[in-house]
C-alpha atoms as one frame of an Amber mdcrd trajectory, in Angstrom:
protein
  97.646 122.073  92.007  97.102 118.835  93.467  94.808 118.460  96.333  93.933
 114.691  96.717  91.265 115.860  99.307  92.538 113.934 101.860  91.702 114.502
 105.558  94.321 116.450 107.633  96.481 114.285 109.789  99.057 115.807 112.369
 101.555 113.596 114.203 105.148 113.523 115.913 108.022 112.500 114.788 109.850
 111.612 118.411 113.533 110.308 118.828 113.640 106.955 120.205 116.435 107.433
 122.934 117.872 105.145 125.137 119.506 107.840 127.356 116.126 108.246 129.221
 113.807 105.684 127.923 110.738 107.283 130.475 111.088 110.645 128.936 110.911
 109.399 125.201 107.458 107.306 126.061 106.720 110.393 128.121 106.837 112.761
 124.840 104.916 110.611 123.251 102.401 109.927 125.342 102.065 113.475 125.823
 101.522 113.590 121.743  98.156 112.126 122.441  97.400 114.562 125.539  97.724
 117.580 122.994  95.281 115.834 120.437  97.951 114.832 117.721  96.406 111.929
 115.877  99.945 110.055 114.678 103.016 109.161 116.640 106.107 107.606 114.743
 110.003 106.847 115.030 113.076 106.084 113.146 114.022 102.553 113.127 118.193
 102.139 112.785 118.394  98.452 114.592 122.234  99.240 114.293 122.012 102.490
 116.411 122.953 101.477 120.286 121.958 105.023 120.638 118.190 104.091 120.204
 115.525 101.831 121.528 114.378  99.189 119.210 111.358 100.587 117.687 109.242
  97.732 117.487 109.504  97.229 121.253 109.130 100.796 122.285 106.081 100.931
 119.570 104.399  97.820 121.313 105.020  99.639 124.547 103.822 103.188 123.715
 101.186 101.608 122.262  99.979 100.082 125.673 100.291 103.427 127.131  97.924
 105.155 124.730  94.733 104.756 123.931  93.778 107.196 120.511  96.891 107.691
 118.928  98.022 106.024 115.337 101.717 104.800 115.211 104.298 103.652 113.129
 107.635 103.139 112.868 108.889 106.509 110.305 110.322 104.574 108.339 110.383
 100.424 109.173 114.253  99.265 108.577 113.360  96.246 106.066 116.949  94.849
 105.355 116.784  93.725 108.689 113.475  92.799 109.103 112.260  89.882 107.550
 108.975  90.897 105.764 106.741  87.479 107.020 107.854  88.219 110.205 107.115
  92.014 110.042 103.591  91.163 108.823 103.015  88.895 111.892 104.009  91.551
 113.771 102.878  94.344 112.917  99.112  92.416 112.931  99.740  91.413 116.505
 100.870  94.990 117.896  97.661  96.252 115.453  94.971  93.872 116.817  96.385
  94.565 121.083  96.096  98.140 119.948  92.472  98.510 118.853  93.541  99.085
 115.288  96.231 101.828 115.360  99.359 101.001 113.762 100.442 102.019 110.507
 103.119 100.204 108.523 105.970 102.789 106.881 109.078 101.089 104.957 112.097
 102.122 103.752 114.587 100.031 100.946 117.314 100.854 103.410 120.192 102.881
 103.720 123.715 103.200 106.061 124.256  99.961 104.386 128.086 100.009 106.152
 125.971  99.458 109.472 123.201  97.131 108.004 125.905  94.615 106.721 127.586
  94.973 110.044 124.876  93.813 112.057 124.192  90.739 109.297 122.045  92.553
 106.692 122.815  91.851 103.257 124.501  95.093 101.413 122.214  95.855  98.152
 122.363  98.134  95.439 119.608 101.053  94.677 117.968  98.762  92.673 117.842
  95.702  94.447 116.506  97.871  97.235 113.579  98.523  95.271 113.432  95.014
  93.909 113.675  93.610  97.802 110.857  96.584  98.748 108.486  95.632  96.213
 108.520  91.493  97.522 108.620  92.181 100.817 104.950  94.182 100.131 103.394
  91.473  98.647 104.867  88.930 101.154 102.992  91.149 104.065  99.612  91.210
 101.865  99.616  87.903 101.230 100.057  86.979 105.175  97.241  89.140 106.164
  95.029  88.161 103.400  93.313  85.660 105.102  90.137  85.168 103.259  92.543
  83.826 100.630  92.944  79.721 100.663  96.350  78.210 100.404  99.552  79.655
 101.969 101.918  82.313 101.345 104.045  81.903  98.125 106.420  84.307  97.403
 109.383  83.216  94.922 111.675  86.283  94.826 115.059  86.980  93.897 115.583
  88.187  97.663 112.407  86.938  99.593 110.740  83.701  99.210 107.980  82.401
 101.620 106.589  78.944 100.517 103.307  77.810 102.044 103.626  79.944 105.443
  99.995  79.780 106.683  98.427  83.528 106.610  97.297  85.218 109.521  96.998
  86.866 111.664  94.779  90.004 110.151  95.298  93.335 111.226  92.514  95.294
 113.261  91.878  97.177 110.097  93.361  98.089 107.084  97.191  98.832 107.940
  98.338 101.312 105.189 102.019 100.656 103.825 103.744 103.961 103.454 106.853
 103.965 101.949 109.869 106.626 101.995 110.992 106.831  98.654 112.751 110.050
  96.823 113.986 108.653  93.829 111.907 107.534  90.830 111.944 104.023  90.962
 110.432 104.082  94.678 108.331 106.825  93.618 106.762 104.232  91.103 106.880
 101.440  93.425 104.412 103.745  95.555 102.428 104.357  92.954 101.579 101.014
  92.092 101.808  99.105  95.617 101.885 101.559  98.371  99.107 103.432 100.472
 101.476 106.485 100.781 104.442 108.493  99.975 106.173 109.566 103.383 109.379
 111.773 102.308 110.884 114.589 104.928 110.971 117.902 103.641 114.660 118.548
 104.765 115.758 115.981 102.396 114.028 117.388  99.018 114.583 120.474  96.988
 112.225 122.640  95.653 109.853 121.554  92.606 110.599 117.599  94.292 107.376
 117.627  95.653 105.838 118.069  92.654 107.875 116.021  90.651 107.033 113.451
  93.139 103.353 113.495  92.917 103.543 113.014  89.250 105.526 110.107  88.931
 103.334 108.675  91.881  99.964 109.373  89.889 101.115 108.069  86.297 102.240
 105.047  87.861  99.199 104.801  89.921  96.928 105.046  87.051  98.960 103.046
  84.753  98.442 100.114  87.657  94.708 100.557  87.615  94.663 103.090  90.694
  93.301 106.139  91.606  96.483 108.974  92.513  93.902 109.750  95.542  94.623
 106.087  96.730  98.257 107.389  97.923  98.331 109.324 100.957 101.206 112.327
 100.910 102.843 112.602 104.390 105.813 114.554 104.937 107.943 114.620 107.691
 108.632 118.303 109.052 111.116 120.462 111.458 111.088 123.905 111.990 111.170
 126.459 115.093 108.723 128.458 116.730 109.567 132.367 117.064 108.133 135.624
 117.489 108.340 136.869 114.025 109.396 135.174 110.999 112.565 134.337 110.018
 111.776 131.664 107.129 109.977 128.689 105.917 108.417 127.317 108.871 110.590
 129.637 111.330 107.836 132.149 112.752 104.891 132.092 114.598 101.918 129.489
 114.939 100.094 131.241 112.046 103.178 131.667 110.102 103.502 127.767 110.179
  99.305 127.175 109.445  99.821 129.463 105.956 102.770 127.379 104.864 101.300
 123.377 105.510  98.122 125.123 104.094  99.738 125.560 100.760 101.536 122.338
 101.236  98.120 120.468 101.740  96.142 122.519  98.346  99.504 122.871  96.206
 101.068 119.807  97.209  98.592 117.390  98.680 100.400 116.625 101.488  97.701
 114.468 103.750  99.486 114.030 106.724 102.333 116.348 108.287 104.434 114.775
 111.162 106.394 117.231 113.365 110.178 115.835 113.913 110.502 117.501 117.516
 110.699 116.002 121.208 110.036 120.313 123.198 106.645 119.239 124.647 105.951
 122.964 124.193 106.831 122.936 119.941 103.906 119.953 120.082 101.734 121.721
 122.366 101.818 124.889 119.956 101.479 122.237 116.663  98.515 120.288 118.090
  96.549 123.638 119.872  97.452 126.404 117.614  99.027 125.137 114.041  96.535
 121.883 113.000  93.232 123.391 114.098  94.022 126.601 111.627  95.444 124.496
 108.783  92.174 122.401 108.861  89.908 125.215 108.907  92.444 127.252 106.222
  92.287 124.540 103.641  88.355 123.621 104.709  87.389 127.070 103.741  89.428
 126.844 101.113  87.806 123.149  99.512  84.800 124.720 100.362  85.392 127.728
  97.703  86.801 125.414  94.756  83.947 123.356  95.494  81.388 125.911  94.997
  83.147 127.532  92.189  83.343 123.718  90.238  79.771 123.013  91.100  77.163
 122.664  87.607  75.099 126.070  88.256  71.594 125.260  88.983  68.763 126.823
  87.550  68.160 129.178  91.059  64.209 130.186  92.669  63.479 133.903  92.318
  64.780 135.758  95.152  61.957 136.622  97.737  62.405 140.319  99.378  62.599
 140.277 102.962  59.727 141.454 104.686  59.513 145.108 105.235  58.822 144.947
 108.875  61.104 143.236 111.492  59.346 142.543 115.181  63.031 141.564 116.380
  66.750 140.975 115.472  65.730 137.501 116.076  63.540 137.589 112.928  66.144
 139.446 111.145  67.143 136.584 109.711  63.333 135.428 108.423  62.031 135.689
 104.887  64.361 135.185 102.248  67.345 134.580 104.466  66.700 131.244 105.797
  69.617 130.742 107.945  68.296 130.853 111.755  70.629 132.038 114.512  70.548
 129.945 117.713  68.141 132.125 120.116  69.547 132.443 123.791  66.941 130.620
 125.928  68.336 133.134 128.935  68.338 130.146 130.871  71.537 130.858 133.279
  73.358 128.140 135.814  75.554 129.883 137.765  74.789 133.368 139.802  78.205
 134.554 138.564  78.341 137.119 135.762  81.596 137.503 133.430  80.447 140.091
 131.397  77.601 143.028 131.094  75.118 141.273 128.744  73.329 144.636 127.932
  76.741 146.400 126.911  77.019 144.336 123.917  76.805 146.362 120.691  74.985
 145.418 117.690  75.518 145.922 113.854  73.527 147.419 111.540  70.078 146.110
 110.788  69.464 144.310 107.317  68.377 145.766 104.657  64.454 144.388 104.489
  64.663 144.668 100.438  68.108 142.669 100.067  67.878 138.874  99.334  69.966
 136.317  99.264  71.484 133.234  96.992  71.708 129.854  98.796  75.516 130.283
  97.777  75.333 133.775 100.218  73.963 131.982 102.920  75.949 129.244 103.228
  78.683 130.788 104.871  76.103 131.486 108.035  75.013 128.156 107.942  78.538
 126.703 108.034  78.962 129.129 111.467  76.215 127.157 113.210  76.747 124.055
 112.184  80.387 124.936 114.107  78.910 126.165 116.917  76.596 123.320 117.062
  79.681 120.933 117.716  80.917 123.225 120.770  77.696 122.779 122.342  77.404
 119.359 121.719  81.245 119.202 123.389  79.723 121.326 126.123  77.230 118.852
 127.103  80.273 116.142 127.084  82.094 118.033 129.328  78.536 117.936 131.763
  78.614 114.306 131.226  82.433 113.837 132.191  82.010 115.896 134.952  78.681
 113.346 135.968  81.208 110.198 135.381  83.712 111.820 137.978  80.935 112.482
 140.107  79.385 108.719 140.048  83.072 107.200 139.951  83.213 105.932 136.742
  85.921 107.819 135.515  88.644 109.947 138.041  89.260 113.485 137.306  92.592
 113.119 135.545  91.251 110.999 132.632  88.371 113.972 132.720  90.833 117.053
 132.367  92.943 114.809 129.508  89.803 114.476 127.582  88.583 118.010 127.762
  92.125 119.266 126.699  92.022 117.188 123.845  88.043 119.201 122.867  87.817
 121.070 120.127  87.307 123.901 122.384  90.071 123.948 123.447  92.582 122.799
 120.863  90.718 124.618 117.915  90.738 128.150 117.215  87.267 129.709 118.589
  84.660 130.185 115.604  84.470 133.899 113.785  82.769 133.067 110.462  84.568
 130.399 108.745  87.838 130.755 110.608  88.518 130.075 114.023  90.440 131.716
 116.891  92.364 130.792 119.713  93.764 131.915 122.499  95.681 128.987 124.073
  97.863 130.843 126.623  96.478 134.442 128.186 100.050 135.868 127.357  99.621
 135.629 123.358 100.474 138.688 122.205 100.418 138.158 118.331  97.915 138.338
 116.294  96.106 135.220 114.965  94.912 134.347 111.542  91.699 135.863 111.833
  92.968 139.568 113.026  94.923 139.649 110.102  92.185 138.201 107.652  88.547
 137.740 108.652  88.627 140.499 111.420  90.165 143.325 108.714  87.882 142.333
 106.154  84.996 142.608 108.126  85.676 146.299 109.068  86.710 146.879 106.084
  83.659 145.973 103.976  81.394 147.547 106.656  82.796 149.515 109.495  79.765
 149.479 110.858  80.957 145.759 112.368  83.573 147.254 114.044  81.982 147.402
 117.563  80.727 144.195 116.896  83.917 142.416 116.046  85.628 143.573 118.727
  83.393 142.544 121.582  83.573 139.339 120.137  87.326 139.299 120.278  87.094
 140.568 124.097  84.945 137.679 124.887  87.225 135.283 123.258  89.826 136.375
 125.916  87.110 135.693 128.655  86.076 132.253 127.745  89.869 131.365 127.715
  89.912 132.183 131.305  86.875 130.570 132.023  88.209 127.198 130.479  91.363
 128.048 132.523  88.909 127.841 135.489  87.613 124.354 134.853  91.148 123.284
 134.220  92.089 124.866 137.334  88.687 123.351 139.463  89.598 119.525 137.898
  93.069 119.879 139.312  91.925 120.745 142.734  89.580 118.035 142.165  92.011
 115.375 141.725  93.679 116.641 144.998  91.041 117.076 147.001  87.489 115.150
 146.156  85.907 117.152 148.358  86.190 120.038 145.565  82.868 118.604 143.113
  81.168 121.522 144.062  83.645 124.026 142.944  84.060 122.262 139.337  80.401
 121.993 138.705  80.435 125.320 139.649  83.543 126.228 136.801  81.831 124.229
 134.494  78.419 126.044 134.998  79.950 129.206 134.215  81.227 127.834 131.029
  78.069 126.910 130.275  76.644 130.613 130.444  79.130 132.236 128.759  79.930
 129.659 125.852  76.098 129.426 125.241  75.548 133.054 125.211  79.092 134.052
 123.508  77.574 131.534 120.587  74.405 133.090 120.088  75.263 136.794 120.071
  78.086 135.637 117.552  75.492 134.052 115.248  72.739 136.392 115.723  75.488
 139.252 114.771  77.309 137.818 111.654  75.284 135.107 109.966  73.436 138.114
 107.911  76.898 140.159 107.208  78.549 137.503 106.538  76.048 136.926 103.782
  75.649 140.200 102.684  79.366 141.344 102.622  80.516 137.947 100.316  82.971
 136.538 103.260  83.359 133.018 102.630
């Protein structure tokens, strides 16, 4: 198992055609719309087929404001390396600090000599890779007197001047299969950036451990080298194979990619705006939360055992389920303060079951209660999102934004990409015609009634409301689209967004005052 514990990055990998140059910048541009953190594409100078990627980069880039991007991978034989550096710290310092530098040693060498590249073997490709990385350090490494020397068999720079530096740290990925590029990353590169369609099985694995010896034997930690992998696959109703199925289908298999494999970073080779809606709103937000709960587990399980306080008994007698969570079991459900904004009702209140009441002699490890705490602490973040949304919809109201930049950023919420909160999982419901079930109704929501079917009633309400807040979020999309045709319509989104208000708020606190104990109790983590 190798999980470097690196953060979860999800990005596209978009074709860079020349048949309808608006449409490719439209794809990705609409990459950052859904919430994907990383745009990339292939750079074959010699393909008339495609735009040059270093122009379309510098022009996506100016039509984005969020989103990383690279080229996936950089074409070095014909790109001189101290002119690469210079430009990949210009395009990185106009951008705010978003581009990424990915390399290749080259291939299609036919076409690369054809358009005046020089034709090298395997080897020299490596040899060429490994000067043309410390040509580009050495020109951003401006704290460094004295110019760039480089005396290479096939790069030499003598006395350039350095500058300029990058925005940040650019991270140099490199494409490499074989294992002379695999030890070139480990010793020089930031990450390892192969595509899945081009490896067999066990190559993954094989991978990581040539990177991580030759990491370490250069002084390095393996956790230094990011894993990306470039991915295809198709979305379906049921599945048909490896990453061939549904949304969920897709989250259990770059799950086990991320904690078997340590891939960091998966990038999405498709240009169907509806296969990166689907990747960005229904297959990142449960692969985070899959391998969070996960981390969370092997964490607890490698922690040194502390010497742990008696448990204290709960007290015998409850004045409330509010207090039901007093005594011994310190976590504290988020009351409802009743307070309500808008004189519309989506759902009876008083209909709401509940679940059984604790047991006043049970008590509780702090490992037992973290799992509650971990619930609020999630719903904490939608309600500090809600009271974003109440300030966009204040900025639209004073002028100081127009409703179209509003609507982008609340589509790009994790209330509305990520899956809504049931425990330590999270559920979504990103189009009112989903029919299939989601992680959680074939996981959390079966253990729960299994362990106590006493939660049954419980659980699903909870799912029913789910369904309602999706059509209240519908609403507010619905109100800012009327807004930006008709200004005159303020009223009616303040009025959408109201309702959100009282029915996320409320939604949030029955949730917590109904699982934070049985969650607890039953050992779901």
């Amino acid at each position: 198992m190798s999980d470097y514990g690196h953060d979860l990055v999800f990005g596209s990998f978009v074709t860079p055609s020349a048949d309808n140059p608006d449409r490719t910048v439209g794809v990705a541009v609409l990459a950052e719309q859904v919430g994907l953190d990383l745009v990339t594409f292939q750079d074959h100078p010699y393909q008339p087929a495609f735009l040059d990627t270093w122009t379309l980069l510098s022009f996506v880039a100016a039509r984005t404001n969020r989103v990383h991007l690279a080229a996936n991978v950089t074409n070095l034989p014909l790109r001189p390396p101290a002119v690469l550096a210079r430009s990949v710290a210009s395009l990185d310092l106009l951008s705010g600090g978003r581009i990424s530098l990915g390399l290749g040693a080259g291939a299609f060498w036919d076409a690369i000599e054809a358009m005046g590249g020089r034709r090298l073997t395997p080897g020299q490709g490596v040899r060429a890779l490994e000067e043309a990385i410390e040509v580009v350090r050495q020109l951003w490494d401006v704290e460094t007197r004295g110019g760039v020397r480089v005396d290479g068999e096939f790069h030499r720079v003598v006395g350039a001047k350095r500058g300029p530096a990058p925005a940040h740290a650019v991270p140099i990925w490199l494409g490499a299969y074989k294992p002379r590029m695999l030890r070139l990353t480990g010793r020089r590169a930031d990450g390892w950036l192969p595509s899945l369609g081009y490896l067999q099985p066990g190559d993954l694995t094989k991978g990581n451990a040539i990177i991580d010896d030759a990491a370490q034997q250069a002084g390095r930690s393996p956790r230094d080298v990011r894993r990306l992998l470039n991915i295809a696959g198709e979305f379906s109703a049921v599945g048909r194979g490896p990453l061939n199925g549904p949304a969920e289908q897709w989250a259990e298999e770059l799950a086990e990619l991320a904690l078997e494999e340590g891939v960091g970073t998966f990038i999405l080779g498709s240009d169907d705006p509806d296969d990166l809606r689907r990747f960005a709103g229904e297959v990142a937000p449960a692969v985070r939360e899959l391998v969070a709960a996960e981390r969370d587990r092997g964490a607890a399980a490698e922690r040194t055992p502390e010497p742990e306080p008696e448990p204290v008994a709960a007290p015998p007698v409850r004045a409330s389920r509010a207090t039901a969570t007093g005594g011994a079991f310190a976590v504290v459900p988020t009351p409802d303060d009743g307070v309500r904004r808008s004189e519309q009702q989506v759902w009876d209140e008083s209909t709401r079951p509940t679940g059984p009441e604790p047991d006043p002699e049970r008590a509780y490890t702090p490992q037992e209660q973290a799992t509650g705490a971990h619930l609020v602490q999630i719903h904490d973040g939608l309600r500090a999102e809600l009271a974003q949304i109440h300030d966009l919809i204040e900025q639209v109201a004073a002028g100081e934004i127009d409703a179209g930049a509003a609507r982008s950023h609340i589509n790009t919420m994790t209330m509305r990409q990520n899956r809504w909160t049931l425990g330590v999982y999270c559920e979504s419901y990103c189009r009112i015609v989903t029919t299939h079930h989601t992680i959680e109704d074939q996981s959390l929501f079966p253990r729960l009634r299994a362990r106590d079917p006493r939660l049954g009633p419980v659980v699903d309400r909870l799912e029913q409301e789910h369904h309602v807040i999706h059509d209240v979020l519908e609403g507010v999309d619905r109100a800012l689209v009327a807004y930006v045709g008709s200004p005159d319509g303020l009223a009616e989104l303040r009025a959408a967004v109201d309702l959100l208000t009282d029915a996320l708020l409320s939604h949030l606190s029955y949730e917590e005052r109904e699982l934070v104990e049985p969650l607890a109790r039953l050992g779901i983590a």
